[in-house]
XYZ file of C-alpha atoms in Angstrom:
779
model
C 0.000 0.000 0.000
C 2.643 2.488 1.029
C 4.524 2.639 -2.228
C 6.129 6.031 -1.805
C 7.344 8.048 1.183
C 8.561 11.480 0.371
C 9.503 14.607 2.264
C 7.181 17.397 1.158
C 7.680 21.112 1.288
C 5.319 22.675 3.786
C 3.944 25.072 1.216
C 2.176 24.187 -2.035
C 1.301 20.693 -0.847
C -2.186 20.704 -2.404
C -2.075 21.669 -6.038
C -4.928 23.300 -7.980
C -7.422 21.353 -10.127
C -6.123 19.302 -13.004
C -7.063 21.099 -16.221
C -7.902 18.903 -19.207
C -6.657 19.779 -22.656
C -10.246 20.195 -23.861
C -13.525 20.157 -21.988
C -15.930 17.357 -22.868
C -19.647 18.017 -23.433
C -20.830 15.817 -20.537
C -21.178 18.933 -18.387
C -22.557 21.119 -21.157
C -26.090 22.439 -20.693
C -29.045 20.741 -22.376
C -29.511 23.619 -24.788
C -30.108 22.019 -28.154
C -31.842 18.955 -26.705
C -34.634 20.845 -24.946
C -37.267 23.007 -26.651
C -37.153 26.770 -26.301
C -39.312 27.995 -23.391
C -42.407 29.976 -24.341
C -45.651 31.315 -22.920
C -47.087 27.776 -22.803
C -44.149 26.053 -21.074
C -41.658 28.114 -19.074
C -37.931 27.813 -18.523
C -38.643 26.861 -14.904
C -40.571 23.777 -16.019
C -43.972 25.160 -14.975
C -46.974 25.655 -17.252
C -46.878 29.139 -18.800
C -49.492 31.817 -18.351
C -50.983 30.935 -21.760
C -50.887 27.145 -21.273
C -53.917 25.404 -22.801
C -55.233 21.907 -23.380
C -58.199 20.400 -25.175
C -61.203 18.715 -23.600
C -63.387 15.761 -24.634
C -66.626 14.828 -22.836
C -68.375 11.496 -23.510
C -71.815 9.993 -23.160
C -71.636 6.281 -24.004
C -74.050 3.359 -24.176
C -72.538 -0.111 -24.590
C -73.915 -3.640 -24.433
C -71.885 -6.782 -23.742
C -72.932 -9.958 -25.576
C -71.937 -12.925 -23.391
C -72.954 -15.407 -26.085
C -70.546 -14.371 -28.826
C -68.114 -12.205 -26.774
C -68.726 -8.889 -28.470
C -69.727 -5.320 -27.662
C -72.027 -2.918 -29.437
C -71.670 0.740 -28.580
C -72.753 4.263 -29.332
C -71.002 7.367 -28.037
C -71.551 11.103 -28.221
C -68.396 13.221 -27.912
C -68.300 16.936 -27.226
C -64.869 18.228 -28.205
C -63.781 21.676 -26.962
C -61.036 23.546 -28.777
C -59.109 25.493 -26.120
C -56.135 26.010 -28.416
C -55.398 29.268 -30.266
C -55.595 27.284 -33.525
C -58.425 26.744 -36.003
C -59.071 23.004 -36.548
C -60.520 21.638 -39.777
C -60.527 17.975 -38.727
C -60.338 15.816 -35.594
C -58.358 12.629 -34.960
C -59.840 9.685 -33.068
C -57.907 6.652 -31.817
C -59.152 3.221 -32.914
C -56.806 1.133 -30.774
C -58.891 -2.037 -31.101
C -57.880 -2.067 -34.789
C -54.597 -3.613 -33.672
C -56.618 -6.858 -33.808
C -57.433 -6.497 -37.500
C -55.717 -9.286 -39.467
C -53.913 -6.786 -41.710
C -53.117 -4.209 -39.053
C -49.695 -2.610 -39.137
C -48.876 -4.355 -35.872
C -49.707 -7.793 -37.272
C -47.989 -7.486 -40.634
C -44.779 -6.027 -39.162
C -44.320 -8.894 -36.689
C -40.986 -10.633 -37.200
C -40.113 -14.267 -36.587
C -37.888 -17.204 -37.496
C -38.355 -20.841 -38.425
C -36.436 -23.677 -36.797
C -35.483 -27.089 -38.151
C -37.602 -28.593 -35.398
C -40.770 -26.843 -34.251
C -43.490 -27.824 -31.802
C -47.017 -28.404 -32.968
C -48.071 -25.451 -30.809
C -45.626 -23.162 -32.627
C -46.874 -24.295 -36.042
C -50.464 -23.979 -34.846
C -49.747 -20.385 -33.862
C -48.365 -19.619 -37.335
C -51.326 -21.199 -39.134
C -54.088 -20.055 -36.791
C -56.964 -18.246 -38.451
C -56.595 -14.518 -37.923
C -58.888 -12.968 -35.323
C -61.014 -10.172 -36.753
C -61.304 -7.986 -33.682
C -61.082 -4.510 -35.143
C -63.799 -1.864 -34.915
C -66.709 -2.091 -37.291
C -67.627 1.617 -37.546
C -71.358 1.732 -38.290
C -71.915 5.472 -38.289
C -70.201 8.831 -37.666
C -72.750 11.674 -37.465
C -73.040 15.257 -36.298
C -75.430 16.268 -33.509
C -78.267 16.580 -36.021
C -77.814 13.024 -37.302
C -76.081 14.017 -40.529
C -73.289 11.745 -41.754
C -69.723 13.067 -41.331
C -66.912 12.227 -43.709
C -64.213 10.125 -42.069
C -61.042 8.299 -43.093
C -59.585 5.325 -41.197
C -55.797 4.974 -41.221
C -54.997 1.771 -39.343
C -55.491 2.692 -35.655
C -56.420 6.319 -36.332
C -59.548 7.897 -37.799
C -59.744 11.420 -39.187
C -63.139 13.111 -39.027
C -63.466 16.036 -41.432
C -65.464 18.903 -39.956
C -68.158 20.567 -42.052
C -66.895 23.963 -40.808
C -63.655 25.024 -39.107
C -63.651 24.691 -35.327
C -62.444 28.013 -33.980
C -60.728 28.666 -30.628
C -63.056 28.357 -27.597
C -65.698 26.578 -29.691
C -67.065 23.064 -29.086
C -68.240 20.435 -31.550
C -70.516 17.470 -30.808
C -70.648 14.287 -32.893
C -71.428 10.602 -32.433
C -69.872 7.254 -33.373
C -71.624 3.862 -33.470
C -69.521 0.711 -33.551
C -69.311 -3.042 -33.002
C -66.396 -5.368 -32.335
C -65.589 -8.871 -31.123
C -63.634 -9.169 -27.867
C -60.259 -10.871 -27.981
C -59.401 -14.026 -26.037
C -56.720 -12.398 -23.908
C -55.013 -15.653 -22.902
C -54.573 -16.668 -26.547
C -54.105 -13.311 -28.290
C -52.786 -10.989 -25.586
C -53.827 -7.359 -25.484
C -54.512 -4.690 -22.877
C -58.018 -6.070 -22.347
C -60.042 -9.114 -23.386
C -61.857 -12.070 -21.882
C -60.901 -15.219 -19.991
C -62.981 -18.396 -20.231
C -63.232 -20.659 -17.172
C -63.974 -24.213 -18.411
C -64.660 -25.482 -14.885
C -67.914 -23.560 -14.618
C -68.369 -22.399 -18.230
C -68.253 -18.666 -17.494
C -66.418 -15.653 -18.865
C -64.652 -12.744 -17.206
C -64.312 -9.570 -19.300
C -61.770 -6.760 -18.857
C -62.687 -3.979 -21.241
C -59.894 -1.571 -22.197
C -59.426 0.625 -25.289
C -62.958 -0.550 -25.960
C -64.374 2.660 -27.479
C -63.117 5.172 -30.097
C -61.225 7.837 -28.113
C -60.113 11.363 -28.943
C -56.422 11.857 -29.672
C -54.448 14.666 -28.029
C -53.857 17.965 -29.779
C -51.246 20.043 -27.935
C -48.754 22.891 -28.222
C -45.765 20.555 -28.722
C -46.843 18.027 -31.375
C -50.100 19.318 -32.795
C -52.074 16.081 -33.216
C -50.509 13.087 -31.465
C -51.574 10.469 -33.975
C -48.660 8.059 -34.070
C -49.973 4.603 -34.855
C -50.554 2.176 -32.002
C -48.323 -0.835 -32.610
C -48.767 -2.446 -29.212
C -45.993 -0.928 -27.074
C -46.506 2.835 -26.988
C -49.626 3.387 -24.952
C -52.048 6.280 -25.105
C -52.162 10.079 -25.168
C -55.622 11.259 -24.148
C -57.402 14.502 -23.186
C -59.374 14.993 -19.973
C -63.164 15.111 -19.825
C -66.315 13.959 -18.074
C -67.920 10.571 -18.794
C -71.393 9.143 -18.354
C -71.408 5.478 -19.372
C -74.317 3.021 -19.393
C -73.152 -0.607 -19.495
C -75.713 -3.324 -20.300
C -74.669 -6.840 -19.256
C -76.299 -10.138 -18.210
C -78.455 -9.553 -15.142
C -76.239 -11.594 -12.792
C -72.988 -9.892 -13.816
C -71.137 -7.549 -11.474
C -69.552 -4.548 -13.209
C -66.394 -2.814 -11.976
C -65.758 0.523 -13.619
C -64.024 3.842 -13.732
C -66.178 6.375 -11.896
C -69.000 6.173 -9.366
C -72.005 3.887 -9.609
C -75.149 5.959 -10.194
C -77.885 3.332 -9.895
C -76.897 0.919 -7.118
C -80.534 0.403 -6.135
C -81.291 -0.990 -9.618
C -78.364 -3.385 -9.977
C -77.586 -4.558 -6.406
C -79.696 -6.564 -3.996
C -80.813 -4.838 -0.791
C -78.253 -6.877 1.163
C -75.486 -5.834 -1.236
C -76.551 -2.193 -1.011
C -76.257 -2.327 2.780
C -72.837 -3.954 2.580
C -71.811 -1.309 0.038
C -72.752 1.429 2.494
C -70.989 -0.372 5.370
C -67.807 -0.829 3.319
C -67.632 2.902 2.661
C -67.061 3.384 6.410
C -64.937 0.272 7.096
C -61.250 0.411 7.963
C -60.576 -3.075 6.585
C -61.774 -4.950 3.470
C -65.502 -5.699 3.735
C -67.398 -7.992 1.366
C -70.114 -6.521 -0.837
C -70.579 -9.624 -3.024
C -69.583 -12.826 -1.224
C -67.909 -15.883 -2.683
C -71.087 -17.874 -2.020
C -73.153 -15.402 -4.050
C -70.639 -15.440 -6.906
C -70.536 -19.245 -6.945
C -74.326 -19.403 -7.069
C -74.395 -16.953 -9.986
C -71.877 -19.109 -11.853
C -74.315 -22.013 -11.713
C -77.582 -20.211 -12.512
C -76.517 -17.983 -15.454
C -79.372 -15.501 -15.630
C -80.880 -14.783 -19.046
C -82.060 -11.218 -18.406
C -80.088 -7.969 -18.599
C -79.179 -5.064 -16.347
C -77.697 -1.677 -17.140
C -75.048 -0.266 -14.801
C -74.585 3.508 -14.998
C -71.270 5.086 -14.049
C -70.186 8.724 -13.997
C -66.597 10.008 -13.887
C -65.382 13.594 -13.696
C -62.154 14.951 -15.169
C -60.607 11.667 -16.309
C -58.591 10.899 -19.414
C -59.955 7.421 -20.068
C -62.603 4.910 -19.025
C -62.401 1.132 -18.496
C -64.630 -1.549 -16.996
C -64.842 -5.246 -16.186
C -67.804 -7.600 -16.005
C -68.458 -11.146 -14.835
C -70.908 -13.219 -12.810
C -67.829 -14.706 -11.150
C -66.854 -11.540 -9.292
C -66.431 -11.411 -5.533
C -66.363 -7.731 -4.479
C -64.864 -6.162 -1.385
C -64.100 -2.572 -0.346
C -62.814 -0.349 2.455
C -62.497 3.348 3.223
C -59.151 5.131 2.862
C -58.624 8.600 4.278
C -56.325 10.769 2.143
C -56.123 14.402 3.161
C -59.701 15.536 3.690
C -61.203 12.974 1.336
C -62.666 9.518 1.943
C -61.809 7.150 -0.894
C -63.352 3.750 -1.531
C -60.618 1.175 -2.237
C -62.161 -1.880 -3.918
C -61.291 -5.249 -5.433
C -63.177 -7.559 -7.801
C -61.959 -11.127 -8.307
C -63.193 -14.671 -9.046
C -63.054 -17.457 -6.466
C -59.964 -18.808 -8.225
C -58.064 -15.787 -6.822
C -58.804 -16.577 -3.173
C -57.460 -16.625 -0.515
C -54.669 -14.433 -1.867
C -56.807 -11.631 -3.271
C -59.155 -11.385 -0.329
C -56.190 -10.884 1.965
C -53.954 -8.565 -0.049
C -55.647 -6.798 -2.972
C -57.691 -4.030 -1.334
C -55.058 -3.517 1.358
C -52.507 -2.980 -1.425
C -54.787 -0.438 -3.107
C -55.151 1.486 0.164
C -51.406 1.414 0.824
C -50.643 2.735 -2.657
C -53.003 5.683 -2.298
C -51.407 6.656 1.016
C -47.780 6.475 -0.105
C -48.199 8.062 -3.533
C -50.320 10.876 -2.100
C -47.572 11.639 0.426
C -44.954 12.033 -2.306
C -47.025 13.619 -5.097
C -50.576 15.000 -4.735
C -53.539 13.844 -2.681
C -55.473 11.254 -4.652
C -58.396 13.249 -6.091
C -60.859 10.571 -7.233
C -63.612 8.946 -5.138
C -62.669 5.293 -5.844
C -59.631 3.152 -6.650
C -60.103 -0.399 -7.922
C -58.091 -3.585 -8.484
C -59.626 -6.242 -10.761
C -58.325 -9.777 -11.257
C -58.663 -11.452 -14.636
C -56.574 -12.431 -17.651
C -54.620 -9.164 -17.973
C -51.379 -9.302 -15.994
C -51.197 -5.581 -15.365
C -52.867 -2.577 -16.974
C -54.029 0.783 -15.693
C -56.918 3.197 -16.190
C -58.407 6.046 -14.158
C -59.671 4.676 -10.834
C -59.394 1.079 -12.116
C -56.600 -1.413 -12.832
C -56.342 -4.987 -14.102
C -53.919 -7.216 -12.190
C -52.667 -10.777 -12.486
C -51.376 -13.427 -10.034
C -53.570 -16.069 -8.488
C -52.818 -18.959 -6.108
C -52.597 -22.632 -6.987
C -55.822 -24.594 -7.299
C -55.425 -25.771 -3.684
C -55.199 -22.178 -2.432
C -51.481 -22.226 -1.677
C -49.033 -19.822 -3.249
C -45.329 -19.080 -3.377
C -43.633 -16.014 -1.961
C -43.036 -14.885 -5.553
C -46.772 -15.019 -6.223
C -47.615 -13.103 -3.044
C -45.092 -10.334 -3.634
C -45.821 -10.367 -7.364
C -49.472 -9.582 -6.585
C -48.679 -6.779 -4.140
C -46.134 -5.328 -6.567
C -48.408 -5.326 -9.615
C -51.288 -3.758 -7.663
C -49.012 -1.019 -6.305
C -47.702 -0.414 -9.809
C -51.038 -0.366 -11.636
C -52.940 1.604 -8.983
C -49.945 3.942 -8.879
C -50.501 4.676 -12.549
C -53.490 6.754 -11.420
C -50.866 9.387 -10.615
C -48.547 8.757 -13.601
C -50.023 9.213 -16.242
C -53.742 9.304 -15.410
C -53.419 12.588 -13.489
C -49.916 13.851 -14.327
C -50.853 13.170 -17.932
C -47.705 12.529 -19.974
C -47.622 11.413 -23.611
C -47.285 7.620 -23.382
C -47.312 7.132 -27.139
C -44.040 9.072 -27.362
C -42.354 8.782 -23.941
C -43.064 5.530 -22.103
C -40.520 6.353 -19.395
C -42.492 9.392 -18.243
C -45.259 7.166 -16.923
C -43.625 3.748 -16.464
C -40.283 5.009 -15.161
C -41.647 7.587 -12.736
C -44.304 5.137 -11.584
C -41.784 2.312 -11.088
C -39.691 4.654 -8.964
C -42.709 5.465 -6.784
C -43.609 1.764 -6.735
C -40.179 1.040 -5.231
C -40.792 3.568 -2.448
C -44.256 2.105 -1.752
C -42.885 -1.450 -1.694
C -40.276 -0.504 0.872
C -42.963 1.111 3.016
C -45.104 -2.032 2.806
C -42.604 -4.267 4.577
C -38.986 -3.965 5.718
C -36.728 -5.829 3.327
C -39.410 -6.033 0.623
C -37.916 -7.940 -2.366
C -38.159 -5.117 -4.923
C -37.093 -6.118 -8.433
C -36.495 -2.587 -9.674
C -35.185 0.604 -8.125
C -31.950 -0.470 -6.464
C -28.916 0.507 -8.583
C -27.398 -2.972 -8.334
C -30.469 -4.443 -10.067
C -29.874 -2.513 -13.310
C -26.186 -3.419 -13.651
C -26.628 -6.372 -16.021
C -28.663 -4.231 -18.414
C -26.285 -1.281 -18.226
C -23.287 -3.411 -19.179
C -25.101 -5.388 -21.897
C -24.124 -5.050 -25.544
C -24.629 -1.574 -27.013
C -26.654 -2.951 -29.916
C -29.288 -4.204 -27.465
C -29.766 -0.793 -25.839
C -31.214 2.551 -26.861
C -31.308 5.774 -24.819
C -34.262 6.295 -22.498
C -35.203 9.258 -24.714
C -36.412 6.955 -27.501
C -39.923 6.702 -28.949
C -41.959 3.994 -27.235
C -42.412 1.818 -30.314
C -38.642 1.760 -30.975
C -37.463 0.826 -27.479
C -35.383 -2.336 -27.090
C -35.544 -4.310 -23.824
C -38.741 -2.504 -22.906
C -38.809 -3.410 -19.216
C -35.222 -2.384 -18.564
C -35.293 0.763 -20.681
C -38.703 2.210 -19.853
C -39.196 0.890 -16.315
C -35.951 -0.159 -14.645
C -33.378 2.347 -15.881
C -35.389 5.557 -15.319
C -36.592 4.280 -11.919
C -32.991 3.572 -10.937
C -31.882 6.972 -12.209
C -34.454 8.692 -10.001
C -33.433 6.590 -7.011
C -29.793 7.601 -7.555
C -30.861 11.237 -7.814
C -32.775 10.947 -4.555
C -30.197 9.040 -2.534
C -26.839 10.088 -3.943
C -26.930 13.182 -6.155
C -29.554 15.455 -4.574
C -30.449 13.929 -1.238
C -33.959 13.039 -0.115
C -35.017 16.484 1.089
C -34.189 18.336 -2.138
C -35.421 15.527 -4.375
C -38.719 14.964 -2.574
C -39.562 18.667 -2.648
C -38.791 18.959 -6.368
C -40.648 15.743 -7.279
C -43.734 16.854 -5.369
C -43.524 20.254 -7.070
C -43.509 18.563 -10.483
C -46.604 16.536 -9.552
C -48.465 19.616 -8.322
C -47.506 21.758 -11.330
C -48.606 19.191 -13.885
C -51.590 17.481 -12.227
C -54.413 17.269 -14.793
C -52.106 18.707 -17.477
C -49.841 17.329 -20.221
C -46.141 17.509 -19.213
C -43.231 16.804 -21.541
C -39.704 15.589 -20.642
C -38.324 19.140 -20.580
C -40.980 20.126 -18.049
C -39.840 17.355 -15.725
C -36.113 18.039 -16.186
C -36.530 21.787 -15.685
C -38.835 21.500 -12.672
C -36.472 19.123 -10.858
C -33.658 21.660 -11.266
C -35.793 24.729 -10.630
C -37.266 23.446 -7.354
C -33.999 22.031 -5.987
C -31.331 24.494 -7.103
C -29.241 21.597 -8.453
C -27.814 21.677 -11.999
C -28.700 18.225 -13.323
C -28.082 18.672 -17.045
C -25.047 16.358 -16.857
C -27.247 13.696 -15.243
C -30.099 13.919 -17.742
C -27.580 13.865 -20.606
C -25.789 10.759 -19.381
C -28.673 8.657 -18.083
C -31.437 9.667 -20.501
C -29.710 10.622 -23.771
C -26.916 8.012 -23.974
C -26.304 4.319 -23.387
C -23.180 4.959 -21.322
C -22.823 3.077 -18.066
C -21.094 3.567 -14.749
C -17.678 1.948 -14.448
C -15.259 4.028 -12.421
C -11.969 2.491 -11.339
C -9.427 3.375 -8.668
C -6.273 3.472 -10.750
C -3.711 3.821 -7.986
C -2.898 5.322 -4.625
C 0.212 7.219 -3.516
C 0.856 7.793 0.168
C 2.693 10.921 1.276
C 3.707 11.976 4.769
C 5.292 15.230 5.906
C 9.009 15.008 6.517
C 9.168 16.538 9.996
C 12.983 16.786 9.673
C 13.308 15.745 13.367
C 16.319 13.445 13.104
C 15.251 11.200 15.972
C 11.862 10.535 14.401
C 13.052 10.362 10.801
C 15.932 7.987 11.528
C 13.808 5.734 13.711
C 11.209 5.544 10.962
C 13.822 4.672 8.346
C 15.278 1.987 10.604
C 11.847 0.448 11.118
C 11.338 0.343 7.373
C 14.695 -1.253 6.807
C 13.918 -3.932 9.377
C 10.528 -4.619 7.789
C 11.868 -4.674 4.220
C 11.616 -8.157 2.688
C 14.782 -10.089 1.962
C 15.464 -11.256 -1.561
C 15.776 -14.938 -2.300
C 19.562 -14.543 -2.795
C 19.912 -12.752 0.529
C 18.045 -15.520 2.309
C 20.190 -18.242 0.721
C 23.433 -16.327 1.349
C 22.676 -16.151 5.068
C 22.380 -19.909 5.066
C 25.198 -20.860 2.676
C 27.973 -18.327 3.429
C 29.407 -19.319 6.798
C 32.409 -16.960 6.839
C 33.106 -13.873 4.794
C 36.431 -12.360 3.826
C 35.975 -9.736 6.519
C 35.328 -12.437 9.107
C 38.663 -13.991 8.194
C 40.562 -10.684 7.916
C 39.153 -8.248 10.539
C 41.982 -5.804 9.800
C 40.176 -4.910 6.559
C 37.426 -3.143 8.504
C 37.452 0.684 8.506
C 35.239 3.607 9.636
C 32.311 2.670 7.424
C 32.103 -0.852 8.748
C 31.157 0.627 12.114
C 29.331 3.737 10.861
C 25.518 3.874 11.497
C 23.985 6.327 9.002
C 20.705 6.277 10.987
C 22.268 7.282 14.266
C 21.303 10.845 15.241
C 24.300 13.157 15.743
C 24.590 16.367 17.725
C 24.943 18.288 14.470
C 21.666 16.759 13.218
C 19.865 17.883 16.352
C 21.332 21.396 16.231
C 20.347 21.830 12.576
C 16.766 20.695 13.340
C 16.439 23.005 16.348
C 17.432 26.028 14.219
C 14.938 25.016 11.510
C 12.115 24.523 14.017
C 12.792 27.858 15.726
C 12.396 29.645 12.390
C 8.807 28.380 11.886
C 5.613 30.236 12.783
C 3.135 28.712 15.210
C 0.891 27.535 12.327
C 3.835 25.996 10.496
C 4.899 24.187 13.663
C 1.334 22.853 14.043
C 1.348 21.422 10.504
C 4.821 19.954 10.938
C 3.841 18.196 14.156
C 0.461 16.981 12.928
C 1.598 13.620 11.634
C -0.999 13.855 8.852
C -1.189 11.363 6.000
C -1.710 12.525 2.411
C -3.119 10.135 -0.205
C -3.231 10.894 -3.913
C -5.915 8.651 -5.424
C -6.421 8.312 -9.162
C -9.865 7.605 -10.654
C -10.631 6.613 -14.244
C -14.058 6.747 -15.916
C -14.222 3.588 -18.023
C -17.993 3.430 -18.618
C -18.651 6.950 -19.868
C -21.187 8.078 -17.237
C -19.873 10.785 -14.946
C -21.104 10.066 -11.446
C -20.382 11.123 -7.875
C -17.474 9.418 -6.160
C -18.405 7.699 -2.911
C -15.114 6.687 -1.274
C -14.718 4.650 1.901
C -11.355 4.787 3.690
C -10.627 1.991 6.135
C -8.055 2.965 8.749
C -5.294 0.992 10.375
C -7.165 0.961 13.701
C -10.244 -0.724 12.184
C -12.433 2.389 11.873
C -13.610 3.826 8.557
C -14.878 7.015 6.962
C -17.010 7.656 3.853
C -16.459 10.727 1.686
C -19.067 11.806 -0.895
C -17.677 13.821 -3.805
C -20.161 15.408 -6.261
C -20.019 14.464 -9.934
C -18.710 17.951 -10.726
C -15.231 16.603 -9.889
C -15.242 15.380 -13.533
C -16.045 18.786 -15.046
C -12.476 19.511 -16.175
C -11.712 15.998 -17.351
C -14.456 13.427 -17.972
C -12.032 10.509 -18.202
C -9.569 10.699 -15.298
C -9.157 12.714 -12.136
C -6.966 12.639 -9.048
C -8.066 13.547 -5.559
C -5.945 14.188 -2.465
C -7.290 12.896 0.855
C -5.773 14.121 4.136
C -6.197 11.863 7.171
C -4.946 11.783 10.713
C -4.781 7.987 10.737
C -3.066 5.724 8.198
C -5.435 4.258 5.585
C -5.158 0.550 4.792
C -7.676 0.453 1.923
C -9.850 2.607 -0.341
C -13.219 1.374 -1.691
C -15.305 3.122 -4.329
C -19.123 2.954 -4.177
C -19.157 0.757 -1.046
C -22.967 0.859 -0.710
C -23.731 0.134 -4.395
C -25.248 3.568 -5.009
C -24.210 4.250 -8.615
C -24.939 1.041 -10.599
C -21.202 0.497 -11.148
C -20.900 -2.423 -13.546
C -17.457 -3.685 -12.454
C -16.733 -3.887 -8.737
C -13.385 -5.614 -9.229
C -11.657 -2.274 -9.930
C -13.357 -0.395 -7.105
C -10.826 -1.221 -4.379
C -7.220 -0.460 -3.595
C -5.524 -2.758 -2.863
C -7.489 -4.856 -5.349
C -10.053 -7.348 -4.046
C -11.665 -10.175 -5.942
C -15.320 -9.408 -6.746
C -17.576 -12.389 -5.894
C -19.327 -14.280 -8.652
C -21.136 -17.577 -8.814
C -22.555 -20.161 -11.138
C -25.637 -22.300 -10.872
C -25.496 -26.092 -11.021
C -28.675 -27.718 -12.198
C -30.013 -30.830 -13.840
C -32.007 -30.775 -17.032
C -35.755 -31.372 -16.756
C -35.989 -30.546 -13.088
C -39.363 -31.503 -11.683
C -41.724 -28.774 -10.578
C -41.293 -28.402 -6.837
C -44.230 -27.590 -4.574
C -44.299 -24.080 -3.179
C -43.293 -23.866 0.512
C -46.938 -23.537 1.597
C -47.852 -26.734 -0.272
C -44.806 -28.523 1.088
C -45.720 -27.636 4.663
C -49.260 -28.921 4.128
C -47.924 -32.157 2.662
C -45.580 -32.652 5.583
C -48.360 -31.886 8.069
C -50.644 -34.324 6.281
C -48.015 -37.080 6.418
C -47.454 -36.357 10.101
C -51.168 -36.607 10.849
C -51.338 -39.911 8.965
C -48.564 -41.301 11.181
C -50.430 -40.323 14.313
C -48.354 -37.192 14.886
C -49.701 -33.758 15.661
C -48.801 -32.439 12.244
C -46.509 -29.743 13.557
C -43.284 -28.935 11.754
C -40.222 -30.643 13.056
């Protein structure tokens, strides 16, 4: 470790900053990358004094056909032009057209053929195409006159008979029909699941009606085609929706139920009222009632009416299989009804955890963003693994048929509910453009999900958020990565890029770059500024800097605009001490070093093999130097030192006597990302110290820097990023002296049998114990 000891002059010990030959752009401002501020969006990241956004209000009637799995609908849309622009046409999203056999999504699917293929794979290739696109039956104005329209894949342009001027509204209607997709077979954001055991269906209806596209000050019309990945950009409005379903179905929906007395039994109405005041999940529809409905299959119909204010979308679910529970959640001054709908196949897991997870999410997200503003929040279990809508989400995970479940299933359920309910905040309220920037809803939401998970249970096994969890992606091949700032439909490794990497970046900002206090204030400010508005990336970047006083352009540039990764190495350490010039101390130190110096192999063998030297045989050859001790302190040495010491000022004497250690540590940026340096110094006496150095240390040279550390105690080792804060991809070069970074490999046998989950295993063991006459307790 101590590879150099040198006497240093007392003055000029610490040199100025190392100046690079040319400054890199990593610390340049995001000038060209961000749009010019204007009266709509300010340089601070806040909405400008002339900010505007459009509005779309809906009245919809829809009927579900449980015999052929289809819907027939009619909607009236009132579109309000709040922009300063004159509009001659409107764009409507037809997302269900992704299920047309010749949709752009279907015909651009890629694939390969293998020499050997399973029958299931061939069956998939030859399966008859599902015709699930919209059948538009009519587009009319408010007087019933046909409007000219043009369908372009998943978008429909409606040509207006007269220009729509600023501050004017236009009302028109659309009638349509479409078949519902089998979600288990075809995928999709919604669809149905068939339960062969009892012959019933469960429907999750998403993107089920033609919806207005966004027109804004940044893009004009956001009418990029829906190819399956980029989600939805939608304007806010009020909805009144009448949903006609089989009489024994239970309907979960965005909004508040308007006609409970017409669709619920008197007992269910009472339970509904009781649940609104309960502090724990309370059943409204019991499992016994749902099971009975599964058997009877009523032939009549009922219409459920829901109303929702100031939402950007509307979704619903329907089934006679639904169990329904609810509880009250107090957020700020508002009472919110947290609810869950699920079939018996989801119990006991859903009855225990779903509504509690909804309530927890509302509490945690509201604390860090804005108070949840809607009257209800819902989790529905069905075929969709995870999808979000205002006030309502679809979530996967169910136990085994015997009711047992693994820890992965339990935490998977809690995680997906937190995530999907959390989407109420991003992007259902803080309404970013998902078609263009997936990370603005998925990344910010995954970050908040991580915080909520950690507040659910100490040591919660979060998959995303911790910097160490993104390392494998960050160091993967460059041709498998794209920057976070990439259009949603062009993202590679969607989960890592749009969810994991931005969530990790925000966690690093909060914990390492900004600190929790500054970050939390700025993040909450962003949520409050852009609630019920349409933020863009620049609005987020600028608000985080504006509200914290921290220049983060270098961070946004590295993490969001490049595929660089963190790999910073400690290149070397030099140890300097002050030469006190006290001959007693200096000579004693040199003698100690001489005694500790290792002997060469030749020296060791010579001591053993050479019994007598020439000098041993001829002592008369010895002279002054054979007895001279160069490390013995002489009177002249002491006199010279005393004169030197007397010439020093009091401050100079203090420095000279301090016994301080000076370490020059070299750092090299191998991965490209400039990041803070977190350095732990372990001292000779077993104590340690951690020093946090801001990323600005790289501003003069982005590739290599040196830093001088001054300590009172000798350092035995330096470690970079000791708490895994920066997603460093190579820990083997983070220590000096070098330490081996642990790795491991997995031994396994092919065709391992499916093992029972621990809950099943315990039951099996208890059952065997009971059969042997034992108590059944674990041993």
